[in-house]
CSV table of C-alpha atoms in Angstrom, one decimal:
chain,number,residue,atom,x,y,z
A,1,MET,CA,-7.2,-31.3,2.7
A,2,VAL,CA,-7.3,-28.5,5.3
A,3,GLY,CA,-8.7,-25.2,4.0
A,4,PHE,CA,-9.3,-24.2,0.4
A,5,LYS,CA,-7.8,-26.4,-2.3
A,6,PRO,CA,-5.0,-25.0,-4.5
A,7,SER,CA,-6.2,-23.3,-7.7
A,8,ASP,CA,-5.8,-25.2,-11.0
A,9,VAL,CA,-4.5,-22.0,-12.7
A,10,PRO,CA,-1.9,-19.5,-11.3
A,11,PRO,CA,-3.7,-16.5,-9.6
A,12,PRO,CA,-3.4,-13.2,-11.6
A,13,LEU,CA,-1.4,-10.3,-10.2
A,14,ALA,CA,-4.4,-8.4,-8.9
A,15,VAL,CA,-5.5,-11.4,-6.8
A,16,LYS,CA,-2.1,-11.8,-5.3
A,17,MET,CA,-1.8,-8.1,-4.5
A,18,ILE,CA,-5.3,-7.9,-2.9
A,19,SER,CA,-4.7,-11.1,-1.0
A,20,ALA,CA,-1.3,-9.9,0.3
A,21,GLY,CA,-2.7,-6.6,1.5
A,22,ALA,CA,-5.7,-8.2,3.2
A,23,ALA,CA,-3.7,-10.9,4.8
A,24,ALA,CA,-1.2,-8.4,6.2
A,25,CYS,CA,-4.0,-6.4,7.7
A,26,VAL,CA,-5.3,-9.5,9.4
A,27,GLY,CA,-1.8,-10.1,10.7
A,28,ASP,CA,-1.6,-6.6,12.1
A,29,LEU,CA,-5.0,-6.7,13.7
A,30,ILE,CA,-4.0,-9.8,15.7
A,31,THR,CA,-0.3,-9.0,16.5
A,32,PHE,CA,-0.3,-5.2,16.8
A,33,PRO,CA,0.1,-5.1,20.6
A,34,LEU,CA,3.3,-7.1,20.3
A,35,ASP,CA,4.7,-4.7,17.7
A,36,THR,CA,3.9,-1.7,20.0
A,37,ALA,CA,5.6,-3.4,22.9
A,38,LYS,CA,8.6,-4.0,20.6
A,39,VAL,CA,8.8,-0.3,19.7
A,40,ARG,CA,8.6,0.8,23.4
A,41,LEU,CA,11.4,-1.6,24.3
A,42,GLN,CA,13.6,-0.4,21.4
A,43,ILE,CA,13.3,3.3,22.3
A,44,GLN,CA,13.6,2.7,26.1
A,45,GLY,CA,16.2,5.0,27.5
A,46,GLU,CA,15.4,7.7,25.0
A,47,GLN,CA,12.4,9.2,26.8
A,48,LYS,CA,12.9,13.0,27.3
A,49,VAL,CA,9.6,13.5,29.1
A,50,GLU,CA,10.0,13.7,32.9
A,51,ALA,CA,6.8,11.7,33.7
A,52,ALA,CA,8.1,8.9,31.5
A,53,LYS,CA,11.5,8.5,33.0
A,54,ASN,CA,10.3,6.5,36.0
A,55,ILE,CA,8.5,4.0,33.8
A,56,ARG,CA,10.6,0.9,33.0
A,57,TYR,CA,9.6,-1.9,30.6
A,58,ARG,CA,10.6,-5.4,31.3
A,59,GLY,CA,9.9,-8.1,28.7
A,60,VAL,CA,7.2,-8.1,26.1
A,61,PHE,CA,4.3,-9.1,28.4
A,62,GLY,CA,5.6,-6.9,31.2
A,63,THR,CA,5.7,-4.0,28.7
A,64,MET,CA,2.1,-4.6,27.6
A,65,ALA,CA,1.0,-4.9,31.3
A,66,THR,CA,2.8,-1.6,32.2
A,67,MET,CA,1.2,0.2,29.2
A,68,VAL,CA,-2.3,-1.0,30.1
A,69,LYS,CA,-1.7,0.0,33.8
A,70,THR,CA,-0.2,3.5,33.0
A,71,GLU,CA,-1.9,4.4,29.7
A,72,GLY,CA,-5.0,2.2,29.3
A,73,PRO,CA,-5.6,-0.8,27.0
A,74,LYS,CA,-6.1,1.5,23.9
A,75,SER,CA,-2.4,2.4,24.1
A,76,LEU,CA,-1.6,-1.1,22.8
A,77,TYR,CA,-3.2,-0.2,19.5
A,78,ASN,CA,-1.6,3.3,19.1
A,79,GLY,CA,-0.9,3.8,15.4
A,80,LEU,CA,-3.2,0.9,14.2
A,81,ILE,CA,-4.8,3.0,11.5
A,82,ALA,CA,-1.4,4.1,10.1
A,83,GLY,CA,-0.3,0.4,10.4
A,84,LEU,CA,-3.3,-0.8,8.3
A,85,GLN,CA,-2.7,2.0,5.8
A,86,ARG,CA,0.9,0.8,5.6
A,87,GLN,CA,0.1,-2.8,5.1
A,88,VAL,CA,-2.4,-2.0,2.3
A,89,CYS,CA,0.3,-0.1,0.4
A,90,PHE,CA,3.3,-2.1,1.6
A,91,ALA,CA,2.4,-5.8,1.7
A,92,SER,CA,0.4,-5.7,-1.5
A,93,ILE,CA,3.6,-4.6,-3.3
A,94,ARG,CA,6.4,-6.5,-1.5
A,95,ILE,CA,4.5,-9.8,-1.2
A,96,GLY,CA,1.9,-9.5,-4.0
A,97,LEU,CA,4.5,-8.7,-6.6
A,98,TYR,CA,7.2,-11.1,-5.4
A,99,ASP,CA,6.3,-14.1,-7.6
A,100,ASN,CA,5.9,-12.0,-10.8
A,101,VAL,CA,9.3,-10.2,-10.2
A,102,LYS,CA,10.9,-13.6,-9.4
A,103,ASN,CA,9.6,-15.0,-12.7
A,104,PHE,CA,10.7,-11.9,-14.6
A,105,TYR,CA,14.3,-12.3,-13.3
A,106,ASN,CA,14.2,-16.0,-13.8
A,107,GLY,CA,13.2,-15.9,-17.5
A,108,ASP,CA,12.4,-19.2,-19.1
A,109,LYS,CA,14.2,-21.3,-16.4
A,110,GLU,CA,12.1,-23.9,-14.6
A,111,HIS,CA,13.4,-23.3,-11.0
A,112,ALA,CA,14.6,-20.0,-9.6
A,113,SER,CA,18.0,-19.9,-7.8
A,114,ILE,CA,18.4,-18.5,-4.3
A,115,MET,CA,20.1,-15.4,-5.8
A,116,ILE,CA,17.1,-14.8,-8.1
A,117,ARG,CA,14.7,-15.1,-5.1
A,118,ILE,CA,16.9,-12.7,-3.1
A,119,LEU,CA,17.0,-10.2,-5.9
A,120,ALA,CA,13.2,-10.4,-6.3
A,121,GLY,CA,12.8,-9.8,-2.6
A,122,CYS,CA,15.1,-6.8,-2.6
A,123,THR,CA,13.3,-5.3,-5.5
A,124,THR,CA,9.8,-5.6,-4.2
A,125,GLY,CA,10.9,-4.5,-0.7
A,126,ALA,CA,12.6,-1.4,-2.0
A,127,MET,CA,9.6,-0.5,-4.2
A,128,ALA,CA,7.2,-0.9,-1.2
A,129,VAL,CA,9.2,1.3,1.1
A,130,SER,CA,9.6,4.0,-1.5
A,131,LEU,CA,5.8,4.3,-1.6
A,132,ALA,CA,4.7,3.5,1.9
A,133,GLN,CA,7.4,5.2,4.1
A,134,PRO,CA,5.2,8.0,5.4
A,135,THR,CA,2.7,5.5,6.8
A,136,ASP,CA,5.6,3.7,8.6
A,137,VAL,CA,6.9,7.0,10.1
A,138,VAL,CA,3.4,7.9,11.5
A,139,LYS,CA,2.9,4.3,12.8
A,140,VAL,CA,6.2,4.3,14.7
A,141,ARG,CA,5.6,7.7,16.2
A,142,PHE,CA,2.1,6.8,17.4
A,143,GLN,CA,3.4,3.6,19.0
A,144,ALA,CA,6.2,5.5,20.7
A,145,GLN,CA,3.8,8.2,22.0
A,146,MET,CA,2.9,7.8,25.6
A,147,ASN,CA,-0.7,8.6,26.8
A,148,LEU,CA,0.1,9.9,30.3
A,149,LYS,CA,-1.7,12.5,32.3
A,150,GLY,CA,0.0,15.8,32.2
A,151,VAL,CA,2.0,14.9,29.2
A,152,ALA,CA,1.1,16.7,25.9
A,153,ARG,CA,0.3,14.2,23.1
A,154,ARG,CA,2.6,14.6,20.1
A,155,TYR,CA,-0.2,13.7,17.7
A,156,ASN,CA,-4.0,13.5,18.1
A,157,GLY,CA,-4.9,11.7,14.9
A,158,THR,CA,-3.5,10.0,11.9
A,159,MET,CA,-4.3,12.7,9.4
A,160,GLN,CA,-3.2,15.4,11.8
A,161,ALA,CA,0.1,13.5,12.2
A,162,TYR,CA,0.8,13.5,8.4
A,163,LYS,CA,0.0,17.2,8.3
A,164,HIS,CA,2.0,18.1,11.3
A,165,ILE,CA,5.1,16.2,10.1
A,166,PHE,CA,4.8,17.8,6.6
A,167,MET,CA,4.3,21.3,8.0
A,168,ASN,CA,7.2,21.0,10.5
A,169,GLU,CA,9.7,18.7,8.8
A,170,GLY,CA,8.7,18.9,5.1
A,171,LEU,CA,8.6,16.0,2.7
A,172,ARG,CA,11.9,14.8,4.2
A,173,GLY,CA,10.2,14.3,7.5
A,174,LEU,CA,7.5,12.0,5.9
A,175,TRP,CA,10.3,10.0,4.3
A,176,LYS,CA,12.6,10.1,7.3
A,177,GLY,CA,14.5,6.8,7.7
A,178,THR,CA,13.9,5.6,4.2
A,179,LEU,CA,17.5,4.4,3.8
A,180,PRO,CA,17.5,2.2,7.0
A,181,ASN,CA,14.0,1.1,6.2
A,182,ILE,CA,14.9,0.0,2.7
A,183,THR,CA,17.9,-1.8,4.2
A,184,ARG,CA,15.7,-3.4,6.8
A,185,ASN,CA,13.0,-4.4,4.3
A,186,ALA,CA,15.5,-5.7,1.8
A,187,LEU,CA,16.7,-8.0,4.6
A,188,VAL,CA,13.2,-8.8,5.9
A,189,ASN,CA,11.6,-9.3,2.5
A,190,CYS,CA,14.5,-11.5,1.3
A,191,THR,CA,14.7,-13.5,4.4
A,192,GLU,CA,10.9,-13.8,5.0
A,193,LEU,CA,9.8,-14.6,1.5
A,194,VAL,CA,12.8,-16.6,0.4
A,195,THR,CA,12.9,-18.7,3.6
A,196,TYR,CA,9.1,-19.3,3.4
A,197,ASP,CA,9.5,-20.2,-0.3
A,198,LEU,CA,12.4,-22.6,0.4
A,199,ILE,CA,10.9,-24.3,3.4
A,200,LYS,CA,7.6,-24.8,1.7
A,201,GLU,CA,9.3,-26.1,-1.4
A,202,ALA,CA,11.4,-28.6,0.6
A,203,ILE,CA,8.4,-29.8,2.6
A,204,LEU,CA,6.4,-30.5,-0.6
A,205,LYS,CA,9.4,-32.0,-2.5
A,206,HIS,CA,10.0,-34.6,0.3
A,207,ASN,CA,6.3,-35.2,0.8
A,208,LEU,CA,6.5,-34.3,4.5
A,209,LEU,CA,3.2,-32.4,4.3
A,210,SER,CA,0.7,-31.6,1.6
A,211,ASP,CA,0.1,-28.0,0.3
A,212,ASN,CA,-2.3,-27.0,3.1
A,213,LEU,CA,-2.5,-25.2,6.5
A,214,PRO,CA,0.1,-27.2,8.5
A,215,CYS,CA,2.6,-26.8,5.7
A,216,HIS,CA,2.0,-23.1,5.5
A,217,PHE,CA,2.2,-22.8,9.4
A,218,VAL,CA,5.6,-24.5,9.6
A,219,SER,CA,7.0,-22.6,6.7
A,220,ALA,CA,5.8,-19.3,8.1
A,221,PHE,CA,7.1,-20.0,11.6
A,222,GLY,CA,10.6,-20.8,10.3
A,223,ALA,CA,10.6,-17.7,8.1
A,224,GLY,CA,9.6,-15.5,11.1
A,225,PHE,CA,12.5,-16.8,13.3
A,226,VAL,CA,15.2,-16.5,10.7
A,227,THR,CA,14.0,-13.0,9.7
A,228,THR,CA,14.1,-11.8,13.3
A,229,VAL,CA,17.7,-12.9,13.9
A,230,ILE,CA,18.9,-11.2,10.7
A,231,ALA,CA,16.7,-8.0,10.7
A,232,SER,CA,16.6,-7.0,14.4
A,233,PRO,CA,19.7,-4.7,14.5
A,234,VAL,CA,18.5,-2.7,11.5
A,235,ASP,CA,14.9,-2.7,12.9
A,236,VAL,CA,16.1,-1.1,16.1
A,237,VAL,CA,18.1,1.6,14.3
A,238,LYS,CA,15.1,2.3,12.0
A,239,THR,CA,12.7,2.7,15.0
A,240,ARG,CA,15.1,5.0,16.9
A,241,TYR,CA,15.9,7.2,13.9
A,242,MET,CA,12.3,7.5,12.7
A,243,ASN,CA,11.0,8.4,16.2
A,244,SER,CA,13.7,10.9,16.9
A,245,PRO,CA,13.0,14.7,16.9
A,246,PRO,CA,14.8,16.8,14.2
A,247,GLY,CA,18.5,17.2,15.0
A,248,GLN,CA,19.0,14.4,17.5
A,249,TYR,CA,20.8,12.2,14.9
A,250,LYS,CA,22.6,13.4,11.8
A,251,SER,CA,21.8,10.2,9.9
A,252,ALA,CA,20.8,6.6,10.4
A,253,ILE,CA,24.5,5.7,10.5
A,254,ASN,CA,25.1,8.3,13.2
A,255,CYS,CA,22.1,6.8,15.1
A,256,ALA,CA,23.7,3.3,14.9
A,257,TRP,CA,27.1,4.7,16.0
A,258,THR,CA,25.5,6.5,19.0
A,259,MET,CA,23.8,3.4,20.1
A,260,MET,CA,27.0,1.4,19.8
A,261,THR,CA,29.1,3.9,21.8
A,262,LYS,CA,26.6,4.7,24.5
A,263,GLU,CA,24.7,1.4,25.0
A,264,GLY,CA,26.9,-1.3,23.5
A,265,PRO,CA,26.2,-4.0,20.9
A,266,THR,CA,23.4,-5.5,22.9
A,267,ALA,CA,21.3,-2.3,22.1
A,268,PHE,CA,20.9,-3.6,18.6
A,269,TYR,CA,18.9,-6.6,19.9
A,270,LYS,CA,16.7,-4.7,22.3
A,271,GLY,CA,13.2,-6.0,22.0
A,272,PHE,CA,14.3,-9.2,20.3
A,273,VAL,CA,11.8,-11.5,22.1
A,274,PRO,CA,8.8,-9.2,21.2
A,275,SER,CA,10.3,-8.9,17.7
A,276,PHE,CA,10.3,-12.7,17.3
A,277,LEU,CA,6.9,-13.1,19.0
A,278,ARG,CA,5.5,-10.4,16.6
A,279,LEU,CA,7.3,-11.5,13.4
A,280,GLY,CA,6.8,-15.2,14.1
A,281,SER,CA,3.1,-14.8,14.9
A,282,TRP,CA,2.6,-12.2,12.1
A,283,ASN,CA,4.2,-14.5,9.6
A,284,VAL,CA,2.0,-17.4,10.6
A,285,VAL,CA,-1.2,-15.3,10.5
A,286,MET,CA,-0.2,-13.5,7.3
A,287,PHE,CA,1.1,-16.4,5.2
A,288,VAL,CA,-1.8,-18.7,6.2
A,289,SER,CA,-4.3,-15.9,5.6
A,290,PHE,CA,-2.6,-15.0,2.3
A,291,GLU,CA,-2.7,-18.6,1.0
A,292,GLN,CA,-6.4,-19.0,2.0
A,293,ILE,CA,-7.6,-15.6,0.8
A,294,LYS,CA,-5.8,-16.2,-2.5
A,295,ARG,CA,-7.4,-19.6,-3.0
A,296,ALA,CA,-10.8,-18.3,-1.9
A,297,MET,CA,-10.7,-15.5,-4.4
A,298,MET,CA,-9.7,-18.0,-7.2
A,299,ALA,CA,-12.5,-20.4,-6.2
A,300,THR,CA,-15.0,-17.4,-6.3
A,301,LYS,CA,-13.6,-16.3,-9.7
A,302,LYS,CA,-13.9,-19.9,-11.0
A,303,LYS,CA,-17.6,-20.0,-9.9
A,304,MET,CA,-18.3,-16.7,-11.5
A,305,ASP,CA,-16.6,-17.7,-14.8
A,306,THR,CA,-18.4,-21.0,-14.9
A,307,PRO,CA,-21.7,-20.7,-16.9
A,308,SER,CA,-24.7,-21.7,-14.9
C-alpha cells in the first residue's frame, strides 16, 4: 500500500471540505505559473498598452521564459494570493460537497448513475462560483497585468484590487463573468469529478490497481485531459470577458461572438497546451493530495478518538 490506508468509516463533511480546500491550494502553489502562462496566451492580441504590443508569447514554456525576461520571475505568480483565496472558498465547496450532494440526489440506491453524478457536479460547481467569483476576477486580472517599466500597474495589491473594482465597477464588477464562469465550472466540475470518479471506479472494479497513489494518479490524469478538451472554449471566453475593461464587451456571448468573427474558431482553443499542462498537473496534484490529506485527517481523528 502506497500512502495512507483508506479509512474504515466514511469521512465526515468537514474533513472532505477542509481536505479539498487544502489540496487545491497545494495544486495551485505547484502549477500557478502554468495557469498564468495560459491566461497570457488567451488574452494575447487584446493588449492596449503600447509597450506590450511588441511582446509575443509562443507556447507555454516560451511564454513563461518571456515573462521572466521582461517582467521578472515574480510575474509568474501574479495573483497567487487571490488564487489561494479562491481555492479555499471554491474547491472546498465544489469538491468537498460533491459526494454528499451525489448521495442526496441518489437517495437509497446503491450506485449513482452518470446523470446523477453530472447533476451533483453542476450543483456544487454553481454553488462554488456564486460564492467565490470575486476572487476569480481578481486572480485573472492580476495574471493578465504586465509588470513593465513605464507601464502603470492596474492593481498594487489583492485587497486594493477588490476595493478598486468595487469603487469603479460596483458589485457587478466583482461578480463580472459569473454566467460564463458558472457554465465553465459546470463543465469542469462535471467532467473533472465525474471522469475521476468513473475511471477510479473502473480501475478498482477490474482490479487493475488498488486504491492507492498510482490509481489516483491515473484517474486524475485522465480527468485532466478530458476536462481540458471540453472546457477550453468556455475558459477562453471567461478569461477574456473577466479581464476586459468596462464597455469592451456587452456580454459574455458578445465576447464569444467577437472572438469568432475577428479571430476565427481557433481562438477558442488559444492556450490549449498550457491549459492541459495546468489542468492535467493540477488534477494529479490536487486529487492525490486530496485523497492523502483526507486519509491523514481520518487517521489522526481515529487516534484522537481511541482511548489511551
